Short mmCIF file of C-alpha atoms in Angstrom, two decimals:
data_model
loop_
_atom_site.label_atom_id
_atom_site.label_comp_id
_atom_site.label_asym_id
_atom_site.label_seq_id
_atom_site.Cartn_x
_atom_site.Cartn_y
_atom_site.Cartn_z
CA MET A 12 -0.03 0.05 0.01
CA THR A 13 2.99 2.32 0.97
CA ALA A 14 4.74 1.41 -2.07
CA ALA A 15 1.55 2.20 -4.74
CA GLY A 16 1.00 5.44 -2.41
CA GLY A 17 4.69 6.52 -3.46
CA SER A 18 4.59 5.45 -7.06
CA ASP A 19 1.18 7.41 -7.04
CA ASP A 20 2.76 10.83 -5.38
CA LYS A 21 5.94 10.56 -7.80
CA LEU A 22 3.98 10.11 -11.08
CA ALA A 23 1.68 13.17 -9.60
CA LEU A 24 4.99 14.86 -9.70
CA VAL A 25 5.99 14.14 -12.81
CA ARG A 26 3.24 15.57 -14.33
CA GLN A 27 3.45 18.73 -12.09
CA VAL A 28 7.00 19.17 -13.38
CA GLU A 29 5.48 18.29 -17.25
CA LYS A 30 3.61 20.84 -16.50
CA THR A 31 5.49 23.51 -15.41
CA LEU A 32 7.92 22.76 -18.49
CA ASP A 33 5.05 23.18 -20.94
CA LYS A 34 4.57 26.76 -19.57
CA ALA A 35 8.35 27.28 -20.24
CA ASP A 36 8.42 26.29 -23.84
CA VAL A 37 11.27 28.25 -25.66
CA SER A 38 8.95 29.58 -28.55
CA VAL A 39 6.94 30.89 -25.38
CA GLN A 40 10.01 32.68 -23.49
CA ALA A 41 11.37 33.96 -26.75
CA LEU A 42 8.01 36.28 -27.26
CA ARG A 43 7.45 36.97 -23.85
CA TRP A 44 11.27 39.14 -24.22
CA HIS A 45 10.84 40.15 -27.96
CA GLY A 46 10.21 43.61 -28.18
CA ARG A 47 10.14 44.28 -24.84
CA SER A 48 12.51 48.03 -23.71
CA ILE A 49 10.33 49.01 -20.74
CA TYR A 50 11.15 46.97 -17.46
CA ARG A 51 10.58 46.61 -13.84
CA VAL A 52 13.81 47.40 -12.22
CA PRO A 53 14.50 43.88 -9.94
CA ALA A 54 14.69 44.34 -6.50
CA HIS A 55 19.01 43.40 -6.22
CA ILE A 56 19.21 46.66 -8.19
CA LYS A 57 16.71 48.71 -6.82
CA ASP A 58 17.86 47.90 -3.06
CA LEU A 59 21.04 49.82 -3.12
CA ASN A 60 18.79 53.13 -3.81
CA PRO A 61 15.33 52.78 -4.05
CA LYS A 62 14.65 56.24 -4.68
CA ALA A 63 16.21 56.51 -7.71
CA TYR A 64 13.95 54.71 -9.68
CA LYS A 65 10.83 55.31 -8.06
CA PRO A 66 8.65 58.86 -9.62
CA GLN A 67 7.88 61.33 -7.37
CA VAL A 68 5.34 63.78 -9.00
CA VAL A 69 3.89 61.95 -11.92
CA SER A 70 3.29 58.34 -13.21
CA LEU A 71 3.72 58.06 -17.17
CA GLY A 72 2.60 54.24 -18.61
CA PRO A 73 1.07 51.49 -16.20
CA PHE A 74 3.88 50.21 -13.46
CA HIS A 75 3.03 53.19 -11.04
CA HIS A 76 -0.12 54.03 -12.61
CA GLY A 77 -2.42 54.84 -9.52
CA ASP A 78 0.29 55.29 -6.93
CA PRO A 79 -1.34 57.49 -3.86
CA GLU A 80 1.47 59.60 -3.53
CA LEU A 81 1.15 60.31 -7.73
CA VAL A 82 -2.66 60.70 -8.19
CA PRO A 83 -2.85 64.47 -7.31
CA MET A 84 -1.07 64.67 -10.98
CA GLU A 85 -3.89 63.19 -12.69
CA GLU A 86 -5.81 66.02 -12.41
CA HIS A 87 -3.69 67.90 -14.37
CA LYS A 88 -3.41 65.35 -17.06
CA ARG A 89 -6.90 65.41 -18.34
CA ARG A 90 -6.52 68.87 -18.26
CA ALA A 91 -4.22 68.46 -20.74
CA LEU A 92 -5.82 66.26 -22.91
CA GLN A 93 -8.70 68.81 -22.80
CA HIS A 94 -6.26 71.84 -23.76
CA LEU A 95 -4.68 69.81 -26.37
CA LEU A 96 -8.05 68.86 -27.94
CA GLN A 97 -9.30 71.93 -27.87
CA ARG A 98 -6.14 73.87 -29.49
CA ALA A 99 -6.18 71.06 -32.56
CA LYS A 100 -9.84 71.30 -33.05
CA ARG A 101 -9.82 67.76 -33.67
CA PRO A 102 -12.30 64.77 -31.97
CA LEU A 103 -10.96 62.05 -29.26
CA GLN A 104 -12.10 59.35 -31.38
CA GLU A 105 -8.65 60.09 -34.11
CA PHE A 106 -6.74 60.08 -31.30
CA VAL A 107 -8.15 57.10 -29.58
CA ALA A 108 -8.03 55.31 -33.24
CA GLY A 109 -4.83 56.15 -34.04
CA VAL A 110 -3.23 54.49 -30.70
CA GLU A 111 -5.72 51.60 -31.11
CA GLU A 112 -3.86 50.83 -34.62
CA VAL A 113 -0.61 50.14 -32.46
CA ALA A 114 -2.32 48.96 -29.10
CA GLU A 115 -0.54 46.04 -29.30
CA GLN A 116 2.93 47.02 -29.74
CA LEU A 117 2.36 49.67 -27.04
CA GLU A 118 1.57 46.47 -24.64
CA SER A 119 4.33 44.32 -26.27
CA VAL A 120 6.84 47.26 -24.99
CA TYR A 121 6.30 46.59 -21.00
CA LEU A 122 7.60 43.26 -19.48
CA ASP A 123 5.48 41.95 -17.00
CA LEU A 124 2.32 44.41 -17.84
CA GLY A 125 0.31 43.36 -15.06
CA SER A 126 -3.56 41.25 -15.64
CA GLU A 127 -5.19 44.39 -14.93
CA TRP A 128 -4.41 45.60 -18.54
CA CYS A 129 -5.63 42.55 -20.04
CA GLY A 130 -8.93 41.34 -21.39
CA VAL A 131 -11.49 43.64 -23.34
CA VAL A 132 -11.73 45.90 -20.42
CA GLY A 133 -8.22 45.83 -19.12
CA ARG A 134 -7.29 47.04 -23.07
CA MET A 135 -9.64 50.04 -22.99
CA ARG A 136 -8.16 51.14 -19.53
CA PHE A 137 -4.65 50.69 -21.12
CA LEU A 138 -5.20 52.81 -24.10
CA GLU A 139 -7.02 55.27 -21.81
CA MET A 140 -3.83 55.76 -19.82
CA MET A 141 -1.60 55.69 -23.01
CA ILE A 142 -3.46 58.59 -24.45
CA VAL A 143 -3.57 60.69 -21.44
CA ASP A 144 -0.39 60.26 -20.15
CA GLY A 145 0.88 60.79 -23.40
CA CYS A 146 -1.02 64.32 -24.36
CA PHE A 147 0.31 65.44 -21.02
CA LEU A 148 3.76 64.68 -21.76
CA LEU A 149 3.34 66.45 -25.28
CA GLU A 150 1.63 69.69 -23.13
CA VAL A 151 4.55 69.74 -20.48
CA MET A 152 7.19 69.65 -23.29
CA ARG A 153 5.28 72.78 -25.48
CA ALA A 154 5.06 74.27 -21.86
CA ALA A 155 8.59 74.20 -21.47
CA ARG A 156 9.18 75.95 -24.72
CA ASN A 157 6.99 78.85 -23.38
CA THR A 158 4.79 78.28 -25.75
CA GLY A 159 1.80 77.67 -23.06
CA ASP A 160 0.20 80.67 -23.61
CA ASP A 161 -3.65 78.86 -23.55
CA TYR A 162 -3.05 78.03 -19.62
CA ALA A 163 -4.09 80.20 -16.67
CA PRO A 164 -1.12 82.86 -15.85
CA ASP A 165 -0.92 81.25 -12.16
CA ASP A 166 -1.34 77.20 -13.41
CA PRO A 167 0.72 75.00 -10.99
CA VAL A 168 2.32 72.89 -13.96
CA PHE A 169 1.78 75.03 -17.88
CA SER A 170 2.06 78.52 -16.66
CA HIS A 171 5.72 80.01 -17.00
CA HIS A 172 5.88 79.48 -12.89
CA GLY A 173 4.85 76.00 -13.38
CA VAL A 174 7.68 75.39 -15.64
CA LEU A 175 9.66 76.70 -13.06
CA CYS A 176 8.83 75.10 -10.00
CA MET A 177 7.29 71.89 -11.05
CA VAL A 178 8.31 70.70 -14.36
CA PRO A 179 12.07 69.93 -13.22
CA TYR A 180 10.51 67.63 -11.05
CA ILE A 181 8.34 65.93 -13.98
CA ARG A 182 11.56 65.79 -16.08
CA ARG A 183 13.30 64.27 -13.12
CA ASP A 184 10.50 61.73 -13.09
CA ILE A 185 10.82 60.66 -16.81
CA LEU A 186 14.70 59.45 -16.25
CA MET A 187 13.02 56.84 -14.20
CA LEU A 188 13.21 53.28 -16.31
CA GLU A 189 9.77 52.30 -14.79
CA ASN A 190 8.17 55.26 -15.64
CA GLN A 191 8.35 55.54 -19.72
CA VAL A 192 6.27 55.86 -22.67
CA PRO A 193 6.85 54.43 -26.16
CA LEU A 194 7.71 57.08 -28.45
CA LEU A 195 5.96 55.49 -30.90
CA LEU A 196 2.83 56.51 -28.84
CA LEU A 197 4.13 60.14 -29.20
CA GLN A 198 4.33 60.07 -32.72
CA LYS A 199 0.84 58.75 -33.07
CA LEU A 200 -0.87 61.55 -30.80
CA VAL A 201 1.39 63.86 -32.82
CA ALA A 202 0.24 62.81 -36.18
CA ALA A 203 -3.74 62.95 -34.52
CA GLU A 204 -3.11 66.49 -33.74
CA THR A 205 -1.45 67.87 -36.81
CA GLY A 206 -3.42 65.71 -39.64
CA LYS A 207 0.14 63.99 -40.67
CA PRO A 208 2.63 61.46 -39.68
CA PRO A 209 6.08 63.24 -38.09
CA LYS A 210 9.21 61.81 -38.93
CA ASP A 211 11.05 59.50 -36.37
CA ASP A 212 13.99 62.29 -36.13
CA VAL A 213 11.69 65.09 -35.47
CA ILE A 214 9.83 63.05 -32.20
CA ASN A 215 13.34 62.24 -30.51
CA MET A 216 14.67 66.02 -31.33
CA MET A 217 11.54 67.08 -29.62
CA VAL A 218 11.92 64.88 -26.43
CA LEU A 219 15.44 65.20 -26.55
CA ARG A 220 15.12 69.05 -26.55
CA PHE A 221 13.08 68.68 -23.34
CA MET A 222 15.23 66.15 -21.63
CA SER A 223 18.58 67.76 -21.81
CA SER A 224 19.60 71.66 -21.01
CA LEU A 225 22.52 71.32 -23.80
CA SER A 226 22.13 74.04 -26.50
CA TRP A 227 22.96 71.40 -29.40
CA LEU A 228 22.11 68.05 -29.14
CA ARG A 229 22.23 65.18 -31.49
CA VAL A 230 20.72 61.62 -31.52
CA THR A 231 22.47 58.25 -32.41
CA GLY A 232 21.02 57.04 -35.77
CA SER A 233 17.86 58.33 -37.31
CA SER A 234 15.37 55.34 -36.45
CA LEU A 235 12.75 56.28 -33.46
CA GLY A 236 13.67 56.21 -30.44
CA LEU A 237 12.30 53.17 -27.79
CA HIS A 238 11.17 55.84 -25.20
CA PRO A 239 12.69 59.32 -23.49
CA LEU A 240 15.38 57.75 -21.38
CA ASP A 241 16.76 55.77 -24.35
CA VAL A 242 16.87 58.81 -26.47
CA LEU A 243 18.47 60.77 -24.05
CA ARG A 244 21.38 58.06 -23.50
CA ARG A 245 21.94 57.57 -27.32
CA SER A 246 22.46 61.27 -27.41
CA MET A 247 25.67 60.84 -25.25
CA LEU A 248 27.13 58.39 -27.04
CA TYR A 249 28.43 59.03 -30.39
CA GLY A 250 31.77 58.69 -32.06
CA PRO A 251 34.29 55.91 -31.71
CA TYR A 252 36.43 54.95 -28.83
CA GLN A 253 39.93 54.44 -28.26
CA ALA A 254 41.34 51.73 -30.46
CA SER A 255 43.78 49.50 -28.20
CA GLN A 256 47.30 50.06 -28.81
CA GLN A 257 50.74 47.94 -28.14
CA ASP A 258 53.89 48.84 -26.93
CA GLU A 259 57.28 48.84 -28.09
CA LYS A 260 57.73 45.10 -28.19
CA GLY A 261 54.12 44.51 -29.53
CA HIS A 262 52.43 43.92 -25.89
CA VAL A 263 48.90 44.87 -24.68
CA PRO A 264 49.60 46.29 -21.47
CA GLU A 265 48.09 45.01 -18.90
CA THR A 266 44.74 46.53 -16.62
CA ASN A 267 45.04 45.56 -13.28
CA ILE A 268 46.29 48.65 -11.89
CA ILE A 269 43.73 51.36 -11.97
CA ARG A 270 45.36 54.58 -10.33
CA SER A 271 43.10 57.74 -8.90
CA ALA A 272 43.14 61.14 -10.48
CA VAL A 273 46.03 62.06 -8.10
CA GLU A 274 48.24 59.48 -8.69
CA LEU A 275 47.70 59.59 -12.35
CA ARG A 276 48.69 63.36 -12.01
CA GLN A 277 51.92 62.44 -9.74
CA ALA A 278 53.15 60.09 -12.77
CA GLY A 279 53.02 63.51 -14.76
CA ILE A 280 49.40 62.70 -16.81
CA ARG A 281 47.80 65.66 -17.80
CA PHE A 282 43.97 65.84 -17.42
CA LYS A 283 41.64 68.11 -20.17
CA LYS A 284 38.53 68.12 -20.98
CA SER A 285 37.54 66.60 -24.25
CA ASP A 286 36.27 68.77 -27.37
CA SER A 287 32.84 66.78 -27.31
CA ASP A 288 30.19 65.75 -24.72
CA SER A 289 29.90 61.88 -25.81
CA LEU A 290 30.99 59.59 -22.92
CA GLN A 291 32.83 57.30 -25.66
CA ASN A 292 35.01 60.57 -26.48
CA LEU A 293 37.51 59.57 -23.52
CA ARG A 294 41.13 58.96 -24.64
CA PHE A 295 44.88 59.06 -23.83
CA TRP A 296 47.43 60.25 -25.88
CA HIS A 297 51.00 61.33 -24.87
CA GLY A 298 50.53 62.16 -21.60
CA VAL A 299 47.13 63.83 -21.72
CA LEU A 300 44.04 62.32 -20.20
CA ASN A 301 40.86 63.47 -22.40
CA ILE A 302 37.59 63.39 -20.20
CA PRO A 303 34.35 64.59 -21.38
CA ALA A 304 32.52 66.91 -19.00
CA VAL A 305 30.15 65.68 -16.42
CA SER A 306 27.58 67.93 -15.16
CA VAL A 307 26.65 66.38 -11.51
CA ASP A 308 23.38 68.00 -10.17
CA ASP A 309 20.78 66.57 -8.47
CA SER A 310 19.22 64.68 -11.62
CA THR A 311 22.71 62.98 -12.64
CA GLU A 312 22.49 59.91 -9.75
CA TYR A 313 18.89 59.55 -11.02
CA MET A 314 19.89 59.80 -14.81
CA PHE A 315 23.11 57.53 -14.76
CA LEU A 316 21.53 54.64 -12.39
CA ASN A 317 18.20 54.09 -14.57
CA MET A 318 20.37 54.25 -17.81
CA MET A 319 22.71 51.72 -16.40
CA ALA A 320 19.75 49.59 -15.30
CA PHE A 321 18.44 50.00 -18.95
CA GLU A 322 21.68 48.78 -20.02
CA ARG A 323 21.61 45.55 -17.77
CA LEU A 324 18.00 44.52 -18.43
CA HIS A 325 17.77 45.53 -22.64
CA ALA A 326 20.01 43.01 -24.10
CA GLU A 327 20.33 45.16 -27.11
CA THR A 328 21.98 48.69 -25.71
CA GLY A 329 25.34 47.61 -24.52
CA LYS A 330 27.05 48.69 -21.52
CA ASP A 331 28.36 51.95 -22.77
CA VAL A 332 27.19 54.51 -19.81
CA THR A 333 27.79 51.95 -17.57
CA ALA A 334 31.56 51.73 -18.79
CA PHE A 335 31.72 55.28 -17.84
CA VAL A 336 30.74 55.37 -15.12
CA PHE A 337 33.16 52.46 -13.83
CA PHE A 338 36.08 54.49 -15.43
CA MET A 339 34.98 57.69 -13.42
CA ASP A 340 34.72 55.60 -9.93
CA ASN A 341 37.96 54.31 -10.81
CA ILE A 342 40.07 57.56 -10.96
CA ILE A 343 37.84 59.17 -8.30
CA LYS A 344 38.70 57.85 -4.97
CA SER A 345 38.73 60.82 -2.75
CA ALA A 346 37.74 64.37 -2.83
CA LYS A 347 41.31 65.40 -3.90
CA ASP A 348 40.24 63.68 -6.94
CA VAL A 349 37.30 65.30 -7.55
CA ALA A 350 39.16 68.54 -7.14
CA LEU A 351 41.99 67.77 -9.71
CA LEU A 352 39.14 66.88 -12.03
CA ARG A 353 37.05 70.21 -11.46
CA ARG A 354 40.30 72.20 -11.79
CA SER A 355 40.62 70.75 -14.84
CA GLY A 356 36.85 71.63 -16.48
CA ILE A 357 36.39 67.50 -16.46
CA ILE A 358 33.73 67.70 -13.13
CA GLN A 359 31.00 70.45 -12.91
CA ASN A 360 29.88 70.41 -9.69
CA ALA A 361 26.13 71.50 -8.43
CA VAL A 362 26.03 69.36 -5.77
CA GLY A 363 27.97 70.70 -2.68
CA SER A 364 31.54 69.45 -1.88
CA ASP A 365 33.93 67.62 -3.48
CA GLU A 366 33.20 64.85 -1.23
CA ALA A 367 30.57 64.30 -2.32
CA VAL A 368 30.78 63.79 -5.87
CA ALA A 369 33.24 61.11 -4.88
CA LYS A 370 30.74 59.14 -2.52
CA LEU A 371 28.28 59.62 -5.26
CA PHE A 372 30.66 57.80 -7.78
CA ALA A 373 31.43 55.26 -5.43
CA SER A 374 27.50 54.65 -4.60
CA MET A 375 26.57 54.21 -8.36
CA SER A 376 29.11 51.99 -8.88
CA LYS A 377 28.76 49.06 -6.79
CA ASP A 378 27.69 45.64 -8.20
CA ILE A 379 28.54 46.88 -11.63
CA VAL A 380 28.56 44.20 -14.03
CA LEU A 381 30.91 44.52 -17.28
CA LYS A 382 32.50 42.24 -19.48
CA PRO A 383 36.19 41.47 -18.95
CA GLU A 384 37.09 43.07 -22.42
CA GLY A 385 35.19 46.65 -22.01
CA ALA A 386 34.98 49.50 -24.00
CA LEU A 387 37.58 51.77 -21.69
CA ASN A 388 40.24 49.24 -21.17
CA ALA A 389 42.47 50.44 -24.38
CA VAL A 390 42.54 53.96 -22.12
CA HIS A 391 42.79 52.02 -18.84
CA ARG A 392 46.28 50.25 -20.79
CA ALA A 393 47.35 53.18 -22.47
CA ALA A 394 47.63 55.11 -18.92
CA ASN A 395 49.08 52.33 -17.08
CA ALA A 396 51.84 52.01 -19.74
CA TYR A 397 52.39 55.57 -19.49
CA CYS A 398 52.78 55.22 -15.75
CA ASN A 399 55.08 52.23 -16.15
CA LYS A 400 57.76 53.83 -17.78
CA ARG A 401 60.64 54.71 -15.74
CA TRP A 402 61.14 58.13 -15.33
CA ASN A 403 57.29 58.14 -14.66
CA LYS A 404 57.37 55.72 -11.88
CA TRP A 405 60.72 57.50 -10.16
CA ARG A 406 58.60 61.00 -10.24
CA ALA A 407 55.30 59.31 -9.20
CA ASN A 408 57.39 57.83 -6.34
CA ILE A 409 58.92 61.51 -5.40
CA PHE A 410 55.14 63.01 -5.66
CA HIS A 411 54.02 59.68 -3.23
CA ASN A 412 57.17 60.41 -0.73
CA TYR A 413 58.07 63.78 -0.61
CA PHE A 414 54.66 65.76 -1.35
CA ARG A 415 52.14 64.27 0.37
CA SER A 416 51.91 67.02 3.29
CA PRO A 417 53.34 70.61 3.50
CA THR A 418 55.71 68.60 6.71
CA SER A 419 56.94 66.16 3.97
CA LEU A 420 57.50 68.46 1.33
CA LEU A 421 59.24 71.09 3.87
CA ASN A 422 61.63 68.17 4.70
CA PHE A 423 62.35 67.58 0.91
CA LEU A 424 63.21 71.24 0.60
CA ALA A 425 65.26 70.95 3.14
CA ALA A 426 67.29 68.01 2.26
CA VAL A 427 67.38 69.56 -0.88
CA ILE A 428 68.78 73.21 0.32
CA ALA A 429 71.21 70.72 2.53
CA LEU A 430 72.20 68.51 -0.67
CA VAL A 431 73.12 72.16 -2.84
CA MET A 432 74.84 73.71 0.43
CA ILE A 433 77.14 70.71 1.00
CA ILE A 434 77.63 70.42 -3.33
CA THR A 435 78.41 74.24 -2.97
CA ARG A 436 80.55 74.20 0.03
CA THR A 437 82.49 70.87 -1.73
CA ALA A 438 83.12 73.27 -4.70
CA TYR A 439 84.24 76.31 -2.99
CA THR A 440 86.51 74.23 -0.92
CA ILE A 441 88.18 72.29 -4.22
CA MET A 442 88.33 75.35 -6.30
CA CYS A 443 90.39 76.97 -3.01
CA TYR A 444 92.82 74.11 -2.91
CA TYR A 445 93.53 74.69 -6.52
CA GLN A 446 93.91 78.32 -6.29
CA LEU A 447 96.02 78.06 -3.59
CA LYS A 448 98.09 74.98 -5.51
CA ALA A 449 98.46 77.51 -8.51
CA ALA A 450 99.69 80.38 -6.29
CA ASP A 451 102.26 77.95 -4.83
CA TYR A 452 103.85 77.48 -8.59
#
């Protein structure tokens, strides 16, 4: 009886595992990830800094829709939709029809879309949310261009006052990976508003001008971006990386030792701001390390962390932003390194102390995952090869041993002065000796 019971239990277990395997069919798995570009940030990433991945003012898309602290903005979203419809003088049905055409594509962008958005009723709620959120974003971008003239002067969001006081927080929330809307949605809404479909690069630039404070911008590639965070990331990455170089014997220098900015400076390396803002424009040539300028402000941490999370979760992006942050963390070990880079025009500090900037890069670099042969390894190798030259090693040792503090510097100068005095006295004694000897003759 017991044996028979044990056989039945084993058979039931086998059938249960088989059902699980059916759900894990390879083709089903492929469909699950195909086309996804907006993700929930996993707990093992988010727990390091939960605030960096959570919107604080407005929800865009399904992942944070209905969060209690974000509900107050829903009223302003509805007002934005109303203003856009009145200005466009087009019926809401045209906007619904345009978005409905790509409903499946919009749904497929979100990985693990909740069950509340599925089915007939769920689909209608999803389309409604997409239209309201998309039109709100279009109106915020319009107001930021100082064209929100159909809003009241004291409007809390879309007036000039609102742009100054509220829009910066909205812009920061749009940096969150979990708070993205597809640019395909914005393209369809603009087409419904204007009566003609806009080109991909028009949508890209419209979003980028809102997301970035730079006076001149560029987007890598002409295809429509996936979402605002993707467009901003692509605008920061253009141009080739530095190619790997061999030493005199044909060997590629190792990158095991990564020195701080101060240590590199002690070895004779000079720092210079790159001639472009591309994070890929990082070069080492003839003792000069060129690094693109980095503006460190209240949004820097949110931007880099969400871009790095996107690179980790979206296999097609590469690890370019992650590699840059890792490089900066390697050369920034203390406030002295930040001060050196700040004096060179590379770090533009808007968060306070240099120590705060050093801690910021250290916190962003926790649990970074990179390939063994990263994109910036060539720069590390070139800098290490320069530091390993005999003269540069000797100079670095002198700086390290004698110039680390005012006391050691004074001791070094005293030793040099004493040595010069000894040499001078010796030379004077020798000269006197030969002069007396010459006089005897």
